[in-house]
Coordinates of N, CA and C in Angstrom, one line a residue:
M10 N 57.0 180.6 -158.4 CA 57.8 181.0 -157.2 C 58.3 179.6 -156.0
C11 N 58.8 178.7 -157.5 CA 59.5 177.5 -156.5 C 60.5 177.0 -157.1
R12 N 61.9 176.4 -156.6 CA 62.8 175.7 -157.5 C 62.7 174.3 -156.8
R13 N 63.0 173.5 -157.5 CA 63.6 171.7 -157.1 C 64.6 172.1 -156.9
I14 N 65.2 171.2 -155.4 CA 66.4 170.9 -155.4 C 66.2 169.7 -154.9
P15 N 67.0 168.8 -155.0 CA 67.3 167.5 -155.2 C 66.7 166.9 -153.8
G16 N 66.0 166.0 -153.4 CA 65.7 165.5 -152.0 C 64.9 166.0 -151.2
E17 N 64.2 167.1 -151.6 CA 63.1 168.2 -151.2 C 62.1 167.5 -151.4
R18 N 61.4 167.9 -150.2 CA 59.9 167.3 -150.6 C 59.0 167.9 -150.5
F19 N 58.8 169.5 -150.8 CA 57.6 170.5 -150.3 C 58.3 171.4 -151.5
C20 N 56.9 172.1 -151.9 CA 57.1 173.2 -153.3 C 55.8 174.3 -152.6
A21 N 56.0 175.6 -153.0 CA 55.2 176.6 -152.5 C 55.2 177.1 -154.3
I22 N 53.5 178.2 -154.1 CA 53.6 179.1 -155.0 C 52.8 180.1 -154.1
A23 N 53.4 181.4 -154.4 CA 53.1 182.6 -154.2 C 52.8 183.7 -155.2
D24 N 51.6 184.5 -155.0 CA 51.1 185.3 -155.3 C 50.8 187.0 -155.0
G25 N 52.0 187.9 -155.2 CA 52.4 189.0 -154.1 C 51.3 190.1 -154.7
M26 N 51.0 191.0 -154.2 CA 50.1 192.0 -154.4 C 50.6 193.7 -153.6
G27 N 50.9 194.7 -154.3 CA 50.9 195.3 -153.6 C 52.0 196.3 -154.4
G28 N 51.7 197.8 -154.7 CA 52.8 198.6 -155.7 C 53.8 198.3 -155.5
H29 N 55.0 199.4 -156.6 CA 56.4 199.6 -156.6 C 57.0 198.2 -156.5
N30 N 56.6 197.0 -157.0 CA 57.3 196.0 -157.0 C 57.0 195.4 -155.3
A31 N 56.2 195.7 -155.1 CA 56.4 195.5 -153.3 C 55.5 194.0 -153.5
G32 N 54.4 193.5 -154.4 CA 54.1 192.1 -154.6 C 55.5 191.1 -154.6
E33 N 55.8 191.5 -155.8 CA 57.1 190.9 -155.8 C 58.1 190.6 -154.9
I34 N 57.9 191.6 -154.0 CA 59.1 191.3 -152.8 C 58.1 190.6 -152.0
A35 N 57.1 190.8 -151.3 CA 56.5 189.8 -150.4 C 56.2 188.2 -151.0
S36 N 56.1 188.0 -152.2 CA 55.9 186.8 -153.1 C 57.7 186.0 -152.5
A37 N 58.3 186.6 -153.1 CA 59.6 185.9 -153.3 C 60.1 185.7 -151.4
M38 N 59.9 187.1 -151.5 CA 60.3 186.4 -149.4 C 59.6 185.6 -149.0
A39 N 58.4 185.5 -148.8 CA 58.0 184.0 -148.2 C 58.0 182.8 -148.8
V40 N 58.4 182.7 -149.8 CA 58.6 181.5 -150.5 C 60.5 181.3 -149.8
R41 N 61.0 182.1 -149.5 CA 62.3 181.9 -149.1 C 62.4 181.4 -147.6
V42 N 61.8 182.6 -146.8 CA 61.9 182.8 -145.9 C 61.0 181.1 -145.6
F43 N 59.6 180.5 -146.3 CA 59.1 179.7 -146.1 C 60.2 178.0 -146.2
S44 N 61.0 178.2 -146.7 CA 61.9 177.0 -147.1 C 63.0 176.6 -146.4
G45 N 63.8 178.1 -146.5 CA 64.5 177.9 -145.4 C 63.7 177.4 -143.7
E46 N 62.9 177.9 -143.6 CA 62.3 176.8 -142.3 C 62.0 175.3 -142.3
M47 N 61.7 175.3 -143.2 CA 60.9 173.8 -143.9 C 62.7 172.9 -143.8
R48 N 63.5 173.1 -144.4 CA 64.8 172.7 -144.2 C 65.4 172.7 -143.6
M49 N 65.1 172.8 -142.2 CA 65.7 173.2 -140.8 C 64.8 172.2 -140.4
C50 N 63.7 171.7 -140.5 CA 62.5 170.7 -139.9 C 63.3 169.3 -139.8
R51 N 63.4 168.5 -138.5 CA 63.1 167.6 -138.2 C 62.5 166.4 -138.7
W52 N 60.8 167.1 -138.7 CA 60.4 165.6 -139.3 C 59.0 167.1 -139.9
I53 N 58.5 167.0 -140.9 CA 57.7 167.2 -142.1 C 56.2 166.4 -141.7
D54 N 55.2 167.6 -141.3 CA 54.2 167.3 -140.6 C 53.5 168.6 -141.0
G55 N 52.3 168.8 -140.4 CA 51.1 169.8 -140.6 C 51.8 171.2 -139.4
A56 N 52.5 170.2 -137.9 CA 52.7 171.9 -137.4 C 54.0 172.4 -137.8
A57 N 54.7 171.4 -138.8 CA 56.2 172.1 -139.2 C 55.4 173.1 -140.2
M58 N 54.6 172.4 -140.9 CA 54.0 173.3 -142.1 C 53.7 174.7 -141.4
R59 N 53.0 174.8 -140.3 CA 51.9 175.7 -139.9 C 53.2 176.7 -139.8
R60 N 53.9 176.3 -138.8 CA 54.9 177.3 -138.2 C 56.1 177.8 -139.3
S61 N 56.5 177.5 -140.6 CA 56.9 177.6 -141.7 C 56.2 179.0 -142.5
V62 N 54.8 178.6 -142.8 CA 54.5 179.3 -143.0 C 54.1 180.9 -142.0
E63 N 53.7 180.5 -140.9 CA 53.8 182.3 -140.0 C 55.2 182.6 -139.6
R64 N 56.3 182.3 -139.9 CA 57.3 183.2 -140.0 C 57.7 183.6 -141.4
A65 N 56.8 182.6 -141.9 CA 57.1 183.8 -143.5 C 56.0 184.5 -143.4
N66 N 55.6 184.6 -142.7 CA 54.6 186.0 -142.6 C 54.8 187.1 -141.9
A67 N 55.4 187.1 -140.7 CA 55.7 187.8 -139.5 C 57.2 188.6 -140.7
A68 N 57.6 187.5 -141.6 CA 59.1 188.4 -142.0 C 58.1 189.3 -143.0
V69 N 57.4 188.9 -144.0 CA 56.9 189.7 -144.8 C 56.4 191.1 -144.3
H70 N 55.2 190.8 -143.0 CA 54.7 191.4 -142.2 C 55.9 192.8 -141.4
A71 N 57.0 192.4 -141.2 CA 57.9 193.0 -140.5 C 58.8 194.1 -141.9
R72 N 58.7 193.2 -143.0 CA 59.7 194.4 -144.7 C 58.4 195.1 -145.0
S73 N 57.4 194.9 -144.5 CA 56.3 195.7 -144.8 C 56.4 197.5 -143.7
R74 N 56.4 196.6 -142.8 CA 56.5 198.0 -141.4 C 57.7 198.8 -141.8
C75 N 58.9 198.4 -142.5 CA 60.3 198.8 -142.2 C 60.6 199.8 -143.1
V76 N 59.7 199.6 -144.3 CA 60.1 200.0 -145.6 C 58.8 200.7 -145.9
E77 N 58.5 201.9 -146.0 CA 57.5 202.9 -146.4 C 57.0 202.4 -147.6
Q78 N 57.8 202.1 -149.1 CA 57.2 201.9 -150.4 C 56.5 200.4 -150.4
Y79 N 56.9 199.5 -149.0 CA 56.4 197.9 -148.8 C 55.3 197.8 -148.2
S80 N 54.7 199.4 -147.8 CA 53.5 199.0 -146.8 C 52.2 198.8 -147.2
G81 N 52.1 197.7 -146.7 CA 50.5 196.8 -146.9 C 51.0 195.9 -147.8
M82 N 52.3 195.7 -147.9 CA 52.2 194.5 -149.4 C 51.5 193.6 -148.5
G83 N 51.5 192.2 -149.3 CA 50.9 191.0 -149.1 C 51.8 189.8 -149.9
T84 N 51.2 188.5 -149.7 CA 50.9 187.6 -151.0 C 50.0 186.6 -150.8
T85 N 49.4 186.0 -151.6 CA 48.5 184.6 -151.8 C 50.2 183.9 -151.1
F86 N 49.4 182.3 -150.8 CA 50.6 181.5 -150.3 C 50.0 179.9 -150.4
T87 N 50.5 178.6 -151.0 CA 49.7 177.9 -151.3 C 51.0 176.7 -150.8
A88 N 51.0 175.7 -150.4 CA 52.3 174.8 -150.0 C 52.1 173.4 -149.7
L89 N 52.7 172.4 -150.3 CA 52.1 171.4 -150.3 C 53.8 170.5 -149.8
A90 N 53.8 169.6 -149.2 CA 54.9 169.1 -148.4 C 54.3 167.1 -148.5
L91 N 55.3 166.3 -148.8 CA 54.8 165.0 -148.3 C 55.9 164.3 -147.5
N92 N 55.5 163.0 -146.9 CA 56.1 162.7 -145.8 C 55.4 161.5 -145.4
N93 N 56.0 160.4 -145.4 CA 55.6 159.5 -144.7 C 54.4 159.1 -145.2
G94 N 54.0 159.0 -146.6 CA 52.6 158.8 -146.9 C 51.5 159.5 -147.0
S95 N 51.6 160.8 -146.5 CA 51.1 161.7 -146.7 C 51.6 163.3 -147.9
A96 N 50.6 163.4 -147.7 CA 50.2 165.1 -148.2 C 49.8 166.3 -147.2
Y97 N 50.8 167.0 -146.6 CA 50.5 168.3 -146.5 C 50.1 169.8 -147.0
V98 N 48.8 170.1 -146.9 CA 48.8 171.3 -148.0 C 48.4 172.4 -146.8
A99 N 49.2 173.6 -147.0 CA 48.9 175.2 -145.6 C 49.0 176.0 -147.4
H100 N 47.4 176.9 -146.4 CA 47.0 177.6 -147.6 C 46.2 179.0 -147.1
V101 N 47.4 180.0 -147.4 CA 46.3 181.6 -146.9 C 46.0 181.6 -148.7
G102 N 44.8 182.8 -149.2 CA 44.6 183.2 -150.3 C 44.1 183.0 -150.9
D103 N 43.9 183.3 -152.6 CA 42.9 182.6 -153.0 C 44.1 182.0 -154.3
S104 N 45.5 182.0 -154.1 CA 46.0 180.5 -155.0 C 45.4 179.0 -154.5
R105 N 45.3 178.2 -155.1 CA 44.7 176.7 -155.6 C 45.7 175.5 -155.8
A106 N 45.3 174.5 -154.8 CA 45.5 173.4 -154.7 C 44.9 172.7 -155.4
Y107 N 45.1 171.4 -156.1 CA 44.1 170.8 -156.5 C 44.4 169.1 -156.6
L108 N 43.9 167.8 -156.2 CA 44.5 166.7 -155.9 C 43.9 165.9 -157.2
I109 N 44.5 165.2 -158.3 CA 43.8 164.6 -159.4 C 44.1 163.0 -158.7
R110 N 42.9 162.2 -158.5 CA 42.8 160.8 -158.5 C 42.1 160.1 -158.8
R111 N 42.5 159.0 -159.8 CA 41.7 157.7 -160.5 C 40.6 158.9 -161.5
G112 N 41.0 159.8 -162.1 CA 40.3 160.1 -163.2 C 39.3 161.1 -162.7
S113 N 39.3 162.0 -161.0 CA 38.9 163.1 -160.6 C 39.6 163.8 -160.4
I114 N 39.1 164.8 -160.5 CA 39.8 166.2 -159.7 C 38.9 167.1 -158.4
L115 N 40.0 167.1 -157.7 CA 39.1 167.4 -156.4 C 39.9 168.7 -155.9
R116 N 39.0 170.0 -155.8 CA 40.1 171.1 -155.5 C 40.2 171.1 -153.8
I117 N 40.8 171.1 -153.0 CA 41.7 170.8 -152.0 C 41.4 172.1 -151.0
T118 N 41.7 173.3 -151.4 CA 41.6 174.5 -150.9 C 40.5 175.3 -151.1
V119 N 40.1 176.1 -150.4 CA 39.2 177.0 -150.4 C 40.0 178.6 -150.3
D120 N 39.2 179.7 -151.4 CA 40.0 180.9 -151.6 C 39.2 181.9 -150.9
H121 N 39.9 182.4 -150.1 CA 40.1 183.6 -149.2 C 39.8 184.5 -149.8
T122 N 38.6 184.7 -150.4 CA 37.6 185.9 -151.0 C 36.4 186.0 -150.4
L123 N 36.2 187.6 -151.0 CA 34.6 188.0 -150.5 C 33.7 187.3 -151.6
V124 N 33.9 187.2 -152.7 CA 32.4 186.5 -153.4 C 32.8 185.1 -153.0
E125 N 34.2 184.4 -152.5 CA 34.3 182.9 -152.1 C 32.8 182.4 -151.0
E126 N 33.1 183.7 -149.8 CA 32.1 183.5 -148.8 C 31.0 184.3 -149.1
M127 N 30.3 184.9 -150.3 CA 29.1 185.2 -150.4 C 28.2 183.8 -151.3
V128 N 29.5 183.1 -152.7 CA 28.6 181.6 -152.7 C 28.4 181.0 -151.2
R129 N 29.0 181.1 -150.6 CA 29.3 179.9 -149.6 C 27.7 180.3 -148.6
K130 N 27.6 181.7 -148.7 CA 26.3 182.1 -148.3 C 25.0 181.7 -148.6
G131 N 25.5 181.4 -150.2 CA 24.4 181.5 -151.1 C 23.6 182.6 -151.3
L132 N 24.8 183.6 -151.7 CA 24.2 185.3 -151.7 C 24.4 185.2 -153.4
I133 N 25.3 184.4 -154.2 CA 25.4 184.6 -155.2 C 26.4 183.1 -155.9
T134 N 25.9 182.8 -157.2 CA 26.2 181.4 -157.9 C 27.6 181.1 -158.3
P135 N 28.1 180.1 -158.2 CA 29.6 179.9 -158.6 C 29.7 180.9 -160.0
Q136 N 28.5 181.0 -160.9 CA 29.0 181.6 -162.2 C 28.6 182.8 -162.5
E137 N 28.0 183.7 -161.1 CA 27.8 184.9 -160.9 C 29.5 185.7 -160.4
A138 N 30.0 184.3 -159.7 CA 31.2 184.8 -158.8 C 32.3 185.2 -159.7
K139 N 32.1 184.6 -160.8 CA 33.6 184.6 -162.0 C 33.3 186.1 -162.5
H140 N 32.1 186.8 -162.3 CA 32.3 188.2 -163.3 C 31.7 189.2 -162.1
H141 N 32.2 188.7 -161.0 CA 31.7 190.0 -159.9 C 32.5 191.1 -159.7
P142 N 32.2 192.2 -159.4 CA 33.3 193.5 -159.6 C 34.1 193.1 -158.5
K143 N 33.8 192.3 -157.6 CA 34.6 191.9 -156.4 C 35.1 190.7 -156.3
R144 N 35.3 190.1 -157.5 CA 35.5 188.7 -157.4 C 37.9 188.8 -156.9
N145 N 38.3 189.5 -156.7 CA 39.7 189.8 -156.3 C 40.0 190.6 -155.3
Y146 N 39.0 190.9 -154.4 CA 38.8 190.8 -153.1 C 39.4 190.1 -152.3
I147 N 40.6 190.4 -151.9 CA 41.3 188.9 -151.3 C 40.4 188.6 -149.1
T148 N 40.4 188.4 -148.8 CA 40.2 188.0 -147.5 C 41.1 187.7 -146.8
R149 N 41.6 187.1 -147.1 CA 43.3 186.7 -145.8 C 44.5 186.7 -147.0
A150 N 45.7 186.8 -146.5 CA 46.8 187.0 -147.5 C 48.0 187.2 -146.4
L151 N 49.1 186.4 -147.0 CA 50.3 186.4 -146.3 C 50.9 187.8 -145.8
G152 N 51.3 188.1 -144.9 CA 51.9 189.1 -144.5 C 51.2 191.0 -143.8
T153 N 50.2 190.9 -144.3 CA 49.3 191.9 -144.1 C 48.9 192.1 -142.8
A154 N 49.2 191.5 -141.9 CA 49.2 191.3 -140.5 C 50.1 191.1 -139.5
D155 N 50.2 190.8 -138.4 CA 51.0 190.7 -137.6 C 51.3 188.7 -137.3
Q156 N 49.5 188.5 -137.7 CA 49.4 187.1 -137.2 C 48.5 187.0 -139.0
V157 N 48.8 185.2 -138.8 CA 48.1 185.0 -140.0 C 47.1 183.5 -139.8
T158 N 45.8 183.4 -139.9 CA 45.7 181.7 -139.3 C 45.5 181.2 -141.0
V159 N 46.6 180.1 -140.6 CA 46.8 179.3 -142.1 C 46.0 177.9 -142.2
D160 N 45.1 177.5 -143.4 CA 44.3 176.3 -143.5 C 45.5 175.5 -143.3
L161 N 44.8 174.2 -142.8 CA 46.0 173.0 -142.6 C 45.3 171.8 -143.3
M162 N 45.7 171.1 -144.3 CA 44.8 169.6 -144.8 C 45.7 169.1 -145.2
Q163 N 45.6 167.5 -144.3 CA 46.3 166.2 -144.4 C 45.8 164.7 -145.0
I164 N 46.3 164.4 -145.8 CA 45.8 163.9 -147.4 C 46.7 162.8 -147.4
A165 N 45.9 160.9 -147.1 CA 46.7 160.0 -147.3 C 46.5 159.3 -148.5
L166 N 48.1 159.3 -149.1 CA 48.5 159.4 -150.2 C 48.1 158.0 -151.1
E167 N 47.4 158.0 -152.3 CA 46.8 156.7 -153.0 C 48.1 156.6 -154.3
P168 N 48.0 155.4 -154.7 CA 49.2 155.2 -156.0 C 48.8 155.9 -157.2
G169 N 49.3 156.7 -157.8 CA 49.2 157.8 -159.1 C 49.2 159.2 -158.7
D170 N 48.3 159.6 -157.0 CA 48.1 160.9 -156.7 C 48.9 161.7 -157.8
V171 N 48.4 162.8 -158.2 CA 49.1 164.3 -159.1 C 48.5 165.4 -158.1
F172 N 49.1 166.3 -157.4 CA 48.3 167.4 -157.3 C 49.3 168.8 -158.2
F173 N 48.3 169.5 -158.2 CA 48.3 170.5 -159.5 C 48.0 171.9 -158.4
L174 N 48.9 172.5 -158.7 CA 49.1 174.4 -157.6 C 49.0 175.3 -158.8
C175 N 48.2 176.3 -158.6 CA 48.0 177.7 -159.2 C 47.6 178.6 -158.9
T176 N 48.0 179.7 -159.1 CA 47.9 181.0 -158.8 C 46.5 181.8 -159.6
D177 N 45.7 182.8 -159.3 CA 44.5 182.6 -159.5 C 44.6 183.4 -161.5
G178 N 46.2 183.6 -161.4 CA 45.7 183.8 -163.5 C 45.5 182.7 -164.2
L179 N 45.7 181.7 -163.1 CA 45.1 180.6 -164.3 C 43.7 180.4 -163.8
S180 N 43.7 179.6 -162.8 CA 42.2 179.4 -162.2 C 41.3 179.9 -162.4
N181 N 41.2 181.4 -162.6 CA 40.4 182.1 -163.3 C 39.7 182.6 -164.3
H182 N 40.7 181.4 -165.6 CA 40.2 181.2 -166.6 C 40.4 179.8 -167.3
L183 N 40.5 179.0 -165.9 CA 40.5 177.5 -166.8 C 39.5 176.8 -165.7
E184 N 38.2 176.5 -166.1 CA 36.8 175.1 -165.1 C 38.0 173.8 -164.4
D185 N 37.7 173.3 -163.7 CA 38.0 172.3 -163.0 C 38.3 171.3 -163.4
R186 N 37.4 171.0 -165.1 CA 37.2 169.7 -165.5 C 38.2 169.8 -166.7
D187 N 38.7 171.1 -167.3 CA 39.3 171.8 -168.2 C 41.0 171.4 -167.9
I188 N 41.3 171.1 -166.3 CA 42.4 171.4 -165.9 C 42.8 170.0 -165.5
L189 N 41.5 169.0 -165.6 CA 41.7 167.8 -165.3 C 42.0 167.0 -166.9
E190 N 41.3 167.4 -167.4 CA 41.6 167.4 -168.9 C 42.9 167.4 -169.4
L191 N 43.6 168.3 -169.1 CA 44.7 168.6 -169.4 C 45.0 167.9 -169.1
T192 N 45.4 167.4 -167.6 CA 46.2 166.3 -167.0 C 46.4 165.2 -167.4
Q193 N 45.0 164.5 -168.0 CA 45.2 163.5 -168.6 C 45.5 162.9 -170.2
S194 N 46.3 164.0 -170.6 CA 46.8 164.6 -172.1 C 47.7 163.3 -171.9
D195 N 48.0 162.7 -173.2 CA 49.1 161.7 -173.3 C 50.6 162.6 -173.6
C196 N 50.8 163.6 -173.1 CA 52.0 164.5 -173.6 C 52.7 164.2 -172.0
G197 N 54.1 164.5 -171.9 CA 54.6 164.8 -170.9 C 54.1 166.0 -169.8
W198 N 54.7 165.8 -168.4 CA 54.4 166.6 -167.6 C 54.5 168.0 -168.2
E199 N 56.2 168.4 -168.5 CA 56.0 169.7 -169.2 C 55.3 170.6 -169.9
E200 N 55.2 169.5 -171.0 CA 54.1 169.7 -171.8 C 52.6 170.2 -171.5
K201 N 52.4 169.4 -170.6 CA 50.9 170.0 -170.0 C 51.0 170.8 -169.4
L202 N 51.9 171.4 -168.7 CA 52.2 172.8 -167.9 C 52.0 173.6 -168.6
K203 N 52.7 173.4 -170.0 CA 52.8 174.7 -170.9 C 51.8 174.8 -171.5
Q204 N 50.7 173.6 -171.7 CA 49.3 173.5 -172.6 C 48.8 174.2 -171.4
A205 N 48.3 174.0 -170.3 CA 47.1 174.8 -169.2 C 48.0 176.2 -169.1
V206 N 48.8 176.7 -168.8 CA 49.3 178.4 -168.9 C 48.5 178.5 -170.4
Q207 N 48.9 178.4 -171.5 CA 48.3 178.4 -172.3 C 47.1 179.0 -172.5
A208 N 46.4 177.7 -172.0 CA 44.7 177.5 -172.3 C 43.9 178.9 -171.4
A209 N 45.1 179.3 -170.2 CA 44.4 180.3 -169.6 C 44.5 181.8 -170.4
L210 N 46.2 181.9 -171.4 CA 46.6 182.9 -172.2 C 45.0 183.5 -172.7
D211 N 45.3 181.8 -173.5 CA 44.2 182.3 -174.9 C 42.9 182.4 -174.3
D212 N 42.3 182.2 -172.9 CA 41.1 182.8 -172.6 C 41.3 183.9 -172.2
G213 N 42.1 185.1 -172.2 CA 42.2 186.3 -172.3 C 43.1 186.7 -171.0
G214 N 43.4 185.2 -169.8 CA 44.5 186.1 -169.0 C 45.7 187.1 -169.3
S215 N 45.6 187.6 -168.5 CA 46.8 188.8 -168.5 C 47.5 189.1 -167.5
D216 N 47.3 188.2 -165.9 CA 47.6 188.2 -165.0 C 49.3 187.0 -164.8
N217 N 49.9 187.3 -163.6 CA 50.9 186.7 -163.9 C 50.3 185.0 -163.6
I218 N 50.5 184.4 -164.1 CA 50.5 182.6 -164.0 C 52.0 182.1 -163.1
T219 N 51.0 181.4 -162.2 CA 52.2 180.7 -161.4 C 51.5 179.2 -160.9
A220 N 52.4 178.2 -162.1 CA 51.6 176.7 -161.6 C 52.5 175.7 -161.8
M221 N 51.9 174.1 -161.0 CA 53.3 173.1 -161.5 C 52.5 171.8 -160.6
Y222 N 53.1 170.7 -161.4 CA 52.9 169.5 -161.0 C 53.7 168.9 -160.0
V223 N 52.7 168.4 -159.1 CA 53.4 167.3 -158.4 C 53.3 165.7 -158.6
V224 N 54.0 165.0 -159.3 CA 53.8 163.6 -159.5 C 53.7 162.8 -157.9
T225 N 53.4 162.0 -157.7 CA 54.2 161.2 -156.6 C 54.3 159.9 -157.1
G226 N 55.5 159.0 -156.6 CA 55.1 157.5 -156.6 C 55.5 156.9 -155.6
E227 N 55.9 155.9 -155.5 CA 56.6 154.6 -154.4 C 57.4 155.4 -153.3
E228 N 58.6 156.0 -153.6 CA 59.3 156.5 -152.6 C 58.3 157.6 -152.3
D229 N 56.9 158.1 -151.7 CA 56.2 159.5 -151.3 C 55.3 158.4 -150.6
R230 N 55.7 157.2 -150.2 CA 55.3 156.5 -149.2 C 55.6 155.6 -148.0

C-alpha cells in the first residue's frame, strides 16, 4: 500500500477489514491521508507521525459513518520514517515492523490482537497463539473509532540497518528466523522480497500479503 517517490523518507503498509470492498477503501484512504499529511510536515519526528496517523484515522472513521456500506470498516497501519539519524515507527493493529541489525532480527511492534494479550498475560503460549481460533481478532485498528491510540517508537540508526514491514498474511506463516534468513541471502532486495512472499504462500498463505524492505545508508544519518 505504498509507492516510492524520490526524496520521500517515509513509507506505510495497511491491511484493511470490512465487507463490500470496505477494507480496500479503508487501507487505501489511510495511506493516502497519512502520506499527504507527512508531505506537509516541516520536520519529521514522532509528533508528526502521530498527528498524521490520527488524521488518517479520522478520515477513515468519517467515511465509515457517512457511507452505509462502509460502516465499521477499518485497517491496520504500520509506518516508518527516517530523519536525522533516527527511525520513527507508528503502529496500530497486527501488521509488523522488524529491525535487522548486525545479523539479528528484532520485532519492533507489538500485535494489537486478543491472542497477543493472552500470551503477554501467560494464558497461552506463543505456539498456541498461532492456532488459536481467535488469532485474527484485532483489538485496535485505524478507523473503527473517532480516536485511536498510536504506538510510537524512535530508534537511533546504525550503519547497515534494514527494516522489514509486512502484513499478517506473511507474518502468520514465517517465523522471525525465516525472515532473517531470507534477508541474509545473497540475492538483490527485490528478489529477497519475492522469496519472502513466496515462502508464505508455499506455507498455505491465502490472505493478502504486503511487505517491503527499507535499507538505510549514509544519507539517512
